mmCIF file of C-alpha atoms in Angstrom:
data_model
loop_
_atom_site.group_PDB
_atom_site.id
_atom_site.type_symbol
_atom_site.label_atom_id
_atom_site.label_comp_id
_atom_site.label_asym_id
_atom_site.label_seq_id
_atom_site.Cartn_x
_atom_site.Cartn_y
_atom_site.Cartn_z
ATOM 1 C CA UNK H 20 98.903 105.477 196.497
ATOM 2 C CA UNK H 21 95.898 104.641 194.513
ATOM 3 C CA UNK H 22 96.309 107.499 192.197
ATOM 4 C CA UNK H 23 100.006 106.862 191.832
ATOM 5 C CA UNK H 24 99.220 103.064 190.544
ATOM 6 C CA UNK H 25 96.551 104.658 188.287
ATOM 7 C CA UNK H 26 98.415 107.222 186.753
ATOM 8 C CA UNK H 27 101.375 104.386 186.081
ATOM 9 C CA UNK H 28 98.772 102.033 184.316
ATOM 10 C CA UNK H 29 97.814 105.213 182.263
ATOM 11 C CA UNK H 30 100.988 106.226 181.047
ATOM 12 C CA UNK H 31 101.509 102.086 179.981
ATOM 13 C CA UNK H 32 97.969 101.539 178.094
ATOM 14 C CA UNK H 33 98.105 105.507 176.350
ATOM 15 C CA UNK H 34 98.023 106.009 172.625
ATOM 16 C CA UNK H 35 100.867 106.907 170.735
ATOM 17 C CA UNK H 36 101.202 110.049 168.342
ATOM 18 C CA UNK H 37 101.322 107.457 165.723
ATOM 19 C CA UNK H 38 98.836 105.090 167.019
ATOM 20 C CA UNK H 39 95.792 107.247 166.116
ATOM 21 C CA UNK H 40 93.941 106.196 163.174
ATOM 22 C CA UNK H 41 92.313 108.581 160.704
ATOM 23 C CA UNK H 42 88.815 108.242 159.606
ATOM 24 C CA UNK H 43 88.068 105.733 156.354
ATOM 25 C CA UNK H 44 86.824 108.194 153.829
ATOM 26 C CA UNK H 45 88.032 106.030 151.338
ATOM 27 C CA UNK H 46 84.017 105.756 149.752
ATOM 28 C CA UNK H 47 83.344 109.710 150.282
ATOM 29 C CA UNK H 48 86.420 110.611 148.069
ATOM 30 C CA UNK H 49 85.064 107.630 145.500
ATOM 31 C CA UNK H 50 81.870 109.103 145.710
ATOM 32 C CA UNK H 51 83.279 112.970 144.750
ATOM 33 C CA UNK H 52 85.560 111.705 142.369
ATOM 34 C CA UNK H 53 82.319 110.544 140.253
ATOM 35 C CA UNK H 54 80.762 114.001 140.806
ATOM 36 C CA UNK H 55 83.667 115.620 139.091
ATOM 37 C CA UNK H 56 83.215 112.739 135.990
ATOM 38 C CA UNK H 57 79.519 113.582 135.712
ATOM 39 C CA UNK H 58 80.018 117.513 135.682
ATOM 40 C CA UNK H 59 78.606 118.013 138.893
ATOM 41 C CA UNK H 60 81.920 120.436 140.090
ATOM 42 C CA UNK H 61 79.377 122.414 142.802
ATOM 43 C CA UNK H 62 78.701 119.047 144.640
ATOM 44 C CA UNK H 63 82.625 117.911 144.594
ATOM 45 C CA UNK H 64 84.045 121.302 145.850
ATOM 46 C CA UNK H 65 81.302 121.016 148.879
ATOM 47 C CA UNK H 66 82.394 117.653 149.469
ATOM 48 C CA UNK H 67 86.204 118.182 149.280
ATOM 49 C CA UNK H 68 85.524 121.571 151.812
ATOM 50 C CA UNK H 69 83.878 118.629 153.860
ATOM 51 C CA UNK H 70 86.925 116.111 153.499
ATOM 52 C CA UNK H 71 89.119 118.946 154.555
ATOM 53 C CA UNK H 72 87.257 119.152 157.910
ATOM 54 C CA UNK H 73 86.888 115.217 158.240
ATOM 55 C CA UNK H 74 90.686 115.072 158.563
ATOM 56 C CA UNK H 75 91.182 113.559 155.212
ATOM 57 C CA UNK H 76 94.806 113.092 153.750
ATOM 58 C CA UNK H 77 96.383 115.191 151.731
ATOM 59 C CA UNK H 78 96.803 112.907 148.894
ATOM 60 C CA UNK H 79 93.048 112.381 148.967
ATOM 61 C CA UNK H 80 92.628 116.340 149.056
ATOM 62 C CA UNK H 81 95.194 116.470 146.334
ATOM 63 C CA UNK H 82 93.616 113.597 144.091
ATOM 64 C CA UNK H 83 89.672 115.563 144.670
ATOM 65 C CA UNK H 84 91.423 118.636 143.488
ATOM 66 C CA UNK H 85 93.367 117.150 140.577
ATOM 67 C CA UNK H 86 89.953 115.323 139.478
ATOM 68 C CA UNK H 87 88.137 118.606 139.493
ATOM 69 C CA UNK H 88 90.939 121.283 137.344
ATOM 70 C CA UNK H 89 91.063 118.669 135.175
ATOM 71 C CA UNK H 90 87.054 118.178 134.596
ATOM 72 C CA UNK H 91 86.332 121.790 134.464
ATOM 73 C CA UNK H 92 87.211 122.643 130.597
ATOM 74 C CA UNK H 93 85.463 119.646 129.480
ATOM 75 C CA UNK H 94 82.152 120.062 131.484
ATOM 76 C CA UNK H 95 82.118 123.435 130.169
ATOM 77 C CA UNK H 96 82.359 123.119 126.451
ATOM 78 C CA UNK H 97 79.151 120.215 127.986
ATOM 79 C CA UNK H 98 77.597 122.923 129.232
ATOM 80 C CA UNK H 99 78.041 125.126 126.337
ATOM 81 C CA UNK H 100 77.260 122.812 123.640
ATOM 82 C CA UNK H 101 73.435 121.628 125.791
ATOM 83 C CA UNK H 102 72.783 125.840 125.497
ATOM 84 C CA UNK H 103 73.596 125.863 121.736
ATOM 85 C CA UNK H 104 71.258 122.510 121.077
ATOM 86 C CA UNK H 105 68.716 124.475 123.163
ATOM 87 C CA UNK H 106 69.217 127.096 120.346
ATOM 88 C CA UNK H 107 69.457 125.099 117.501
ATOM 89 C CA UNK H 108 66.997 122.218 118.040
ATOM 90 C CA UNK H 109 63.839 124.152 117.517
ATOM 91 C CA UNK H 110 65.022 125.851 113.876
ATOM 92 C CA UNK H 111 65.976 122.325 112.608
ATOM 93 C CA UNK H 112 62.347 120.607 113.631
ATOM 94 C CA UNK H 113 60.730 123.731 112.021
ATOM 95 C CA UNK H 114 62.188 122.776 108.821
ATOM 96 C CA UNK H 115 61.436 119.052 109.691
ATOM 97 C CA UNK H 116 57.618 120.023 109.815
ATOM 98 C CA UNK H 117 57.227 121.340 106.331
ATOM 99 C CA UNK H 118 59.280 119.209 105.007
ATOM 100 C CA UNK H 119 62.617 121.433 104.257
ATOM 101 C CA UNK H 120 65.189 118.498 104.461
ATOM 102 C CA UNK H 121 67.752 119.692 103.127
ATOM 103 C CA UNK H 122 67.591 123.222 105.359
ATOM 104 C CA UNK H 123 67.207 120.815 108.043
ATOM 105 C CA UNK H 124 70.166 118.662 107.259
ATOM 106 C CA UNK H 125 71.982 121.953 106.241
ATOM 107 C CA UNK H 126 71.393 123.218 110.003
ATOM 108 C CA UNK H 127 72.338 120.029 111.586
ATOM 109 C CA UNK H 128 75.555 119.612 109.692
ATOM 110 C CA UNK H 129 76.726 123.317 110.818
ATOM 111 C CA UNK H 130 75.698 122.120 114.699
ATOM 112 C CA UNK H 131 77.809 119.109 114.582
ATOM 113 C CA UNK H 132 80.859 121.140 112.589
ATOM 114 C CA UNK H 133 80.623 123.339 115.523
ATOM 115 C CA UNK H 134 79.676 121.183 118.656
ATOM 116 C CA UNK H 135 80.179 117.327 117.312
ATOM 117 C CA UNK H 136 78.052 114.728 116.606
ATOM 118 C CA UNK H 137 75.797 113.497 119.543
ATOM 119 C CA UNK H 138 73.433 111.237 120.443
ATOM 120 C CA UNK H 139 70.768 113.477 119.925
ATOM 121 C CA UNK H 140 72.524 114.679 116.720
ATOM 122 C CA UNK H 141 72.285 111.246 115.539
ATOM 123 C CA UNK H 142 68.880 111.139 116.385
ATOM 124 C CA UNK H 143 68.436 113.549 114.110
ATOM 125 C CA UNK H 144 70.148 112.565 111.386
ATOM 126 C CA UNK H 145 68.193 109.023 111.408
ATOM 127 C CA UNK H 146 65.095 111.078 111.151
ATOM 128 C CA UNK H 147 66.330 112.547 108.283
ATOM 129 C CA UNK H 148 67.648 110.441 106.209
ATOM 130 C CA UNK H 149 64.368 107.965 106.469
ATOM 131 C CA UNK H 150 62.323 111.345 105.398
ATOM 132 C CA UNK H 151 64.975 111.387 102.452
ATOM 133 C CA UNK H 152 64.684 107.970 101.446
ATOM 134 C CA UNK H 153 61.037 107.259 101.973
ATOM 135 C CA UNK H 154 60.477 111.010 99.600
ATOM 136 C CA UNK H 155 62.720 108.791 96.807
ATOM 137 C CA UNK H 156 60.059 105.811 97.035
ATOM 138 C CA UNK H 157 57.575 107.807 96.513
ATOM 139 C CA UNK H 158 58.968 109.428 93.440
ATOM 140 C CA UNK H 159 60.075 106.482 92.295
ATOM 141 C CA UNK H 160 56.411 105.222 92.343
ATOM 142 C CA UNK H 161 55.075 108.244 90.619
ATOM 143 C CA UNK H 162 58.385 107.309 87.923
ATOM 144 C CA UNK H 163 56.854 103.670 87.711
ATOM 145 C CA UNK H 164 52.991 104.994 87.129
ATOM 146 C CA UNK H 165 54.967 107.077 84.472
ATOM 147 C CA UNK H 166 56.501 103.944 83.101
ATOM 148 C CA UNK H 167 59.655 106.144 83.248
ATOM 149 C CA UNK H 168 62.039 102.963 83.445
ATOM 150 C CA UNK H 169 65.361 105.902 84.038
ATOM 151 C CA UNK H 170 63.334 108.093 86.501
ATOM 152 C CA UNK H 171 62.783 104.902 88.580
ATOM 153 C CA UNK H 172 66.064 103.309 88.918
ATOM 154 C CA UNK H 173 67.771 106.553 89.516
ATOM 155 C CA UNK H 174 65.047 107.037 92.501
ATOM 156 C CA UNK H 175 65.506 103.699 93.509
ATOM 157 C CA UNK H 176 69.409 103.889 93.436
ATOM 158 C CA UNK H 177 69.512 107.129 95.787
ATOM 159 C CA UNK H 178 66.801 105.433 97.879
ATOM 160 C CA UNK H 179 69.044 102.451 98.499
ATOM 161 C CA UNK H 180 72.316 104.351 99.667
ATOM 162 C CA UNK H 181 70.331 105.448 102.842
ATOM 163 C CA UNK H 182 70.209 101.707 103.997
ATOM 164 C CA UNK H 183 66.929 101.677 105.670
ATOM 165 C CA UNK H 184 65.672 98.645 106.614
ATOM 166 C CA UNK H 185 62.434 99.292 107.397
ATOM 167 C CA UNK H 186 62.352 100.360 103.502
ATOM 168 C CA UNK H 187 63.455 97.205 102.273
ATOM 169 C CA UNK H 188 60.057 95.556 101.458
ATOM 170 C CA UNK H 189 58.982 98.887 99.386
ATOM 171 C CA UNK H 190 62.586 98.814 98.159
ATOM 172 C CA UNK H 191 62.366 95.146 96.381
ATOM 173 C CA UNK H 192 58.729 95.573 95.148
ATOM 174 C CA UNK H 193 59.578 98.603 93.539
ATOM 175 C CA UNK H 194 62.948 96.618 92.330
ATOM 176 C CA UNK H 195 60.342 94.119 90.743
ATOM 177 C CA UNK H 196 58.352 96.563 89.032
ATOM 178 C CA UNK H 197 61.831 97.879 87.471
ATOM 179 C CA UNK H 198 62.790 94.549 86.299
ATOM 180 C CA UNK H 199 59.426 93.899 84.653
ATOM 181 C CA UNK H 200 59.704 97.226 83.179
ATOM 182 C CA UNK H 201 62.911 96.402 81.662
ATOM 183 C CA UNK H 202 62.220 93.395 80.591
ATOM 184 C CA UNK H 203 58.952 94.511 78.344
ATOM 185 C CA UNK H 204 60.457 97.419 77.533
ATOM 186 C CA UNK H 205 63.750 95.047 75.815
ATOM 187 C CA UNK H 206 61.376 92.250 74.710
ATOM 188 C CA UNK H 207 58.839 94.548 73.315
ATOM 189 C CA UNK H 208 61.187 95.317 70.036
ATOM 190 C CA UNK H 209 62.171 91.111 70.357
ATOM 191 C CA UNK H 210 58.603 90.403 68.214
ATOM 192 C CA UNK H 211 57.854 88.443 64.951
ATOM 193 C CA UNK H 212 57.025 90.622 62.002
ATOM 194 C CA UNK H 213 54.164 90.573 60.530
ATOM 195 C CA UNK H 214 53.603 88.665 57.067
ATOM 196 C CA UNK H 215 53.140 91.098 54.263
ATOM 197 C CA UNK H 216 49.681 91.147 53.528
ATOM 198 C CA UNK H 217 48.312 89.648 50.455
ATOM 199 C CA UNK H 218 47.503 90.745 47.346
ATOM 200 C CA UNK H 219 43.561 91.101 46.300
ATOM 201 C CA UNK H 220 42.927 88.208 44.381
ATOM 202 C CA UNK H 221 42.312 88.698 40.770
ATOM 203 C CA UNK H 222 39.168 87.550 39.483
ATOM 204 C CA UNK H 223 39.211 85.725 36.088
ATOM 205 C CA UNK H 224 37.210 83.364 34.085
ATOM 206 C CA UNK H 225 39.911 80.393 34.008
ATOM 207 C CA UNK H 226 38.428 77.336 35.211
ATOM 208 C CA UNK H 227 40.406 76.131 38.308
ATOM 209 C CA UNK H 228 43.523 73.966 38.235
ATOM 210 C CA UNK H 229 44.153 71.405 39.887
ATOM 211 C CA UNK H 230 45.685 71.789 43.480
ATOM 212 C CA UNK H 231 49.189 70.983 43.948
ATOM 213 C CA UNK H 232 50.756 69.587 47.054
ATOM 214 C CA UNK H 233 52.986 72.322 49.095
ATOM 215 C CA UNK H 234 56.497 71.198 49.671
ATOM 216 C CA UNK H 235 57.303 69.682 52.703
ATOM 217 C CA UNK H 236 58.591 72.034 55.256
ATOM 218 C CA UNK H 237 62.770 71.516 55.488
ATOM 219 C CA UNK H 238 64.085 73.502 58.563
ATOM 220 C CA UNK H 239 67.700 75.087 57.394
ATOM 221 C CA UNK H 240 70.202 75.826 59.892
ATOM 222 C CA UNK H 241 71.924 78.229 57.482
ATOM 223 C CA UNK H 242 72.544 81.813 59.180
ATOM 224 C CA UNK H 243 69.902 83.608 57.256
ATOM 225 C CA UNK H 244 66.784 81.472 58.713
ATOM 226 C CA UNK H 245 67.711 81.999 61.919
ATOM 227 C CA UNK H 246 67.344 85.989 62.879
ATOM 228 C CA UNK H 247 65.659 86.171 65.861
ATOM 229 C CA UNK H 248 68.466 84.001 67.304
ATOM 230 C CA UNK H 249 70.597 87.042 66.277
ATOM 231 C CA UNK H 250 68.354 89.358 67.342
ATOM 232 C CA UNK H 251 68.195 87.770 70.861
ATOM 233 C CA UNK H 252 72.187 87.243 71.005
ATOM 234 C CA UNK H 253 72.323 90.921 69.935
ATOM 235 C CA UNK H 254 70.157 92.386 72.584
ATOM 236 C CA UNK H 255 71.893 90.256 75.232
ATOM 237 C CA UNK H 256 75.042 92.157 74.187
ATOM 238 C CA UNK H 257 73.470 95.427 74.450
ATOM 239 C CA UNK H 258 72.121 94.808 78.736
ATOM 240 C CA UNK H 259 74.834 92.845 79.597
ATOM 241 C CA UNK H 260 76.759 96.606 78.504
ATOM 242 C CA UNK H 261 74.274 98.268 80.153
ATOM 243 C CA UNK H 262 75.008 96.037 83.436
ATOM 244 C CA UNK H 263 78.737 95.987 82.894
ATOM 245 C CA UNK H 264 78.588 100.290 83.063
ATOM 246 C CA UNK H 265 76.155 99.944 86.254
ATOM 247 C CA UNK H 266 78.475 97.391 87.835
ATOM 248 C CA UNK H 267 81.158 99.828 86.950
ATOM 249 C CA UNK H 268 79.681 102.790 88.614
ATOM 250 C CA UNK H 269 78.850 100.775 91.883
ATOM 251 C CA UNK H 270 75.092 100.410 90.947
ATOM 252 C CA UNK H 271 75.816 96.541 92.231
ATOM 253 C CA UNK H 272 71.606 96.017 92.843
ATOM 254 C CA UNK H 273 70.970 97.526 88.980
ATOM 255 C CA UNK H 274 73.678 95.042 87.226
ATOM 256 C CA UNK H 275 72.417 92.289 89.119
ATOM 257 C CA UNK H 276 68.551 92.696 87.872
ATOM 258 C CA UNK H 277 69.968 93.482 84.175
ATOM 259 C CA UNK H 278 72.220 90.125 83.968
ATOM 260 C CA UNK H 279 69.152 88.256 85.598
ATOM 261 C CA UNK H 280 67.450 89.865 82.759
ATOM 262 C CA UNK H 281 69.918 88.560 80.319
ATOM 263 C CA UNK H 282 70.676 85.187 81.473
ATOM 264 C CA UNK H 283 66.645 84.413 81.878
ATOM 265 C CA UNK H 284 64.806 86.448 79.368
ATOM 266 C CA UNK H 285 66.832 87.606 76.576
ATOM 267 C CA UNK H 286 69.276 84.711 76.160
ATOM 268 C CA UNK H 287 68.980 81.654 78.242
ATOM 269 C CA UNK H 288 71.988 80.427 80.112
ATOM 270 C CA UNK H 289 74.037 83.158 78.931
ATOM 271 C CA UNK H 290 77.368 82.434 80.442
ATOM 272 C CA UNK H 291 78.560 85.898 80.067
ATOM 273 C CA UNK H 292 75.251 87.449 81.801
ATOM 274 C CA UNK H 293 75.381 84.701 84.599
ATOM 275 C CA UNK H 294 79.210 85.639 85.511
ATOM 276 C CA UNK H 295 78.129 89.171 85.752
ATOM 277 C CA UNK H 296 75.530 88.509 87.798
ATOM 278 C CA UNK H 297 77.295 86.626 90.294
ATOM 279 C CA UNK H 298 80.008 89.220 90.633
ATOM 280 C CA UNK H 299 77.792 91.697 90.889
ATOM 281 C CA UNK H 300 75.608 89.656 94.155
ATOM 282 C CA UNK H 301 79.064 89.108 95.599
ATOM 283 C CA UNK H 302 80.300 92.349 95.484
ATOM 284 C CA UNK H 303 76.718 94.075 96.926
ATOM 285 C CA UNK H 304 77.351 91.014 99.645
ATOM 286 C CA UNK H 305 80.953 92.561 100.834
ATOM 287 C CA UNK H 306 79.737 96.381 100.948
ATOM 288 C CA UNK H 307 76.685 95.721 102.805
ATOM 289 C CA UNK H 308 78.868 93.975 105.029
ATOM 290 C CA UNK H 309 81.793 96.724 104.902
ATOM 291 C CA UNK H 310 79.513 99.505 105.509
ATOM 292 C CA UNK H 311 77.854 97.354 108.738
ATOM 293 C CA UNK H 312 81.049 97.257 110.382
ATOM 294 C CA UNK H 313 81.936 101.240 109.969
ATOM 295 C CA UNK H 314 84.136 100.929 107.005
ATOM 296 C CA UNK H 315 84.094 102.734 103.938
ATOM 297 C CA UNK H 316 83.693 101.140 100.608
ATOM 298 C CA UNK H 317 85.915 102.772 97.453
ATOM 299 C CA UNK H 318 86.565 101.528 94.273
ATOM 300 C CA UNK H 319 84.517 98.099 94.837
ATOM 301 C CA UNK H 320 87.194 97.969 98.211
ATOM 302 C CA UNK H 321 86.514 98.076 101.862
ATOM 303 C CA UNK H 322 88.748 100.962 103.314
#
């Protein structure tokens, strides 16, 4: 009797075939699915073969499987691309140490035609291009012990396209030096000639006459006594042209230190050499600031 009540409760309380409840494997499949994202296919395929035995559900096995066809191409060409740095690294720091830049730039370039740029590509580059720039200071100091007032602001142009700001305070003293430069070598023609010297006097036997008074001094304000004003108003033309063509060929730092030149030096309050100046600071203002963001900067436009 007993086992006839017992076997009734049994077949009341028993499980259904759809009562059973499969494991939560919910994190383990989470867990694989970042394997596959960080290349590491070896560790997912154990962990699906695992899932497989832990009763998992097909559309978890299916999702595992999707996640790792479609990672396998890309971790590859990862995989590939770490054995060519390998490769490559070594030949571009080898040019690095004696100073080869441009073989080292030259190597680096056909890497990241091949492979793409990189972190550690970038890296590189930085390295680079500060050896680049800080080589154009120093020529540009060697220009300035020259006084080769060309030689330096070429240096000093192709020094500032790197935009290196640990360079800046090298940057603006030699900038300084250029200015002062420029400025003696424009005011150095800007001089007072000489008098004529005088005649040896001519002894004679005349007795001396009697002094006469010099005319007062009258200051004229006819053309004629006034050519240094010319001068001055005709070297102003001839830097403000020189800053108009650097302004014109982007040289924005150069056509601002020649119109500073002319509105301060050369001819005072120069309207002409003041508007030049200040569309020359506002214009260096919106590259610096189109080039920060990633743009590119053409024809005095960010692109």
């Amino acid at each position: 009797m007993s086992l006839i009540a017992l076997a009734a409760v049994w077949q009341f309380v028993k499980p259904g075939p759809g009562d059973s409840s499969p494991p939560n494997l919910g994190p383990r499949l989470d867990s694989a699915l970042v394997m596959t994202a960080d290349c590491k296919l070896d560790e997912a395929r154990k962990e699906l073969a695992e899932l497989k035995t832990a009763h998992a559900t097909p559309e978890q096995l299916k999702r595992l499987q999707k996640a790792i066809n479609d990672n396998g191409p890309p971790c590859e060409q990862k995989r590939l691309r770490r054995k060519a740095w390998t490769e490559a690294e070594p030949a571009i720091n080898a040019a690095l140490q004696i100073d080869a830049l441009d073989r080292a730039a030259s190597r680096l370039a056909a890497f990241v035609r091949r492979w793409d740029d990189g972190p550690e590509t970038r890296k590189v580059a930085d390295k680079i291009d500060l050896r680049k720039a800080q080589g154009l200071l120093d020529e540009a100091e060697t220009c300035l012990a020259r006084s080769d007032r060309g030689c330096l602001e070429n240096r000093l142009i192709a020094a500032e396209r790197y935009n290196r700001p640990e360079l800046a305070g090298r940057i603006r003293t030699l900038r300084e030096a250029l200015s002062n430069l420029l400025a003696s070598t424009l005011l150095g023609g800007h001089t007072v000639s000489a008098a004529p010297a005088q005649p040896p006097q001519v002894l004679n036997s005349e007795p001396p006459r009697q002094a006469v008074p010099a005319p007062s001094r009258v200051i004229s304000t006819s053309p004629a006594a006034a050519p240094a004003v010319g001068q001055s108003a005709q070297q102003a033309r001839k830097i403000l042209s020189d800053a108009e063509r650097e302004l014109g060929q982007g040289n924005y730092k150069s056509a601002m230190d020649k119109a500073d030149i002319c509105a301060t030096m050369i001819d005072a309050g120069n309207r002409e050499c003041l508007a030049l100046k200040q569309k020359a600071e506002r214009l260096n203002r919106d590259m610096l600031r189109c080039v920060a963001n990633g743009s590119d900067w053409i024809n005095d436009r960010c692109n």
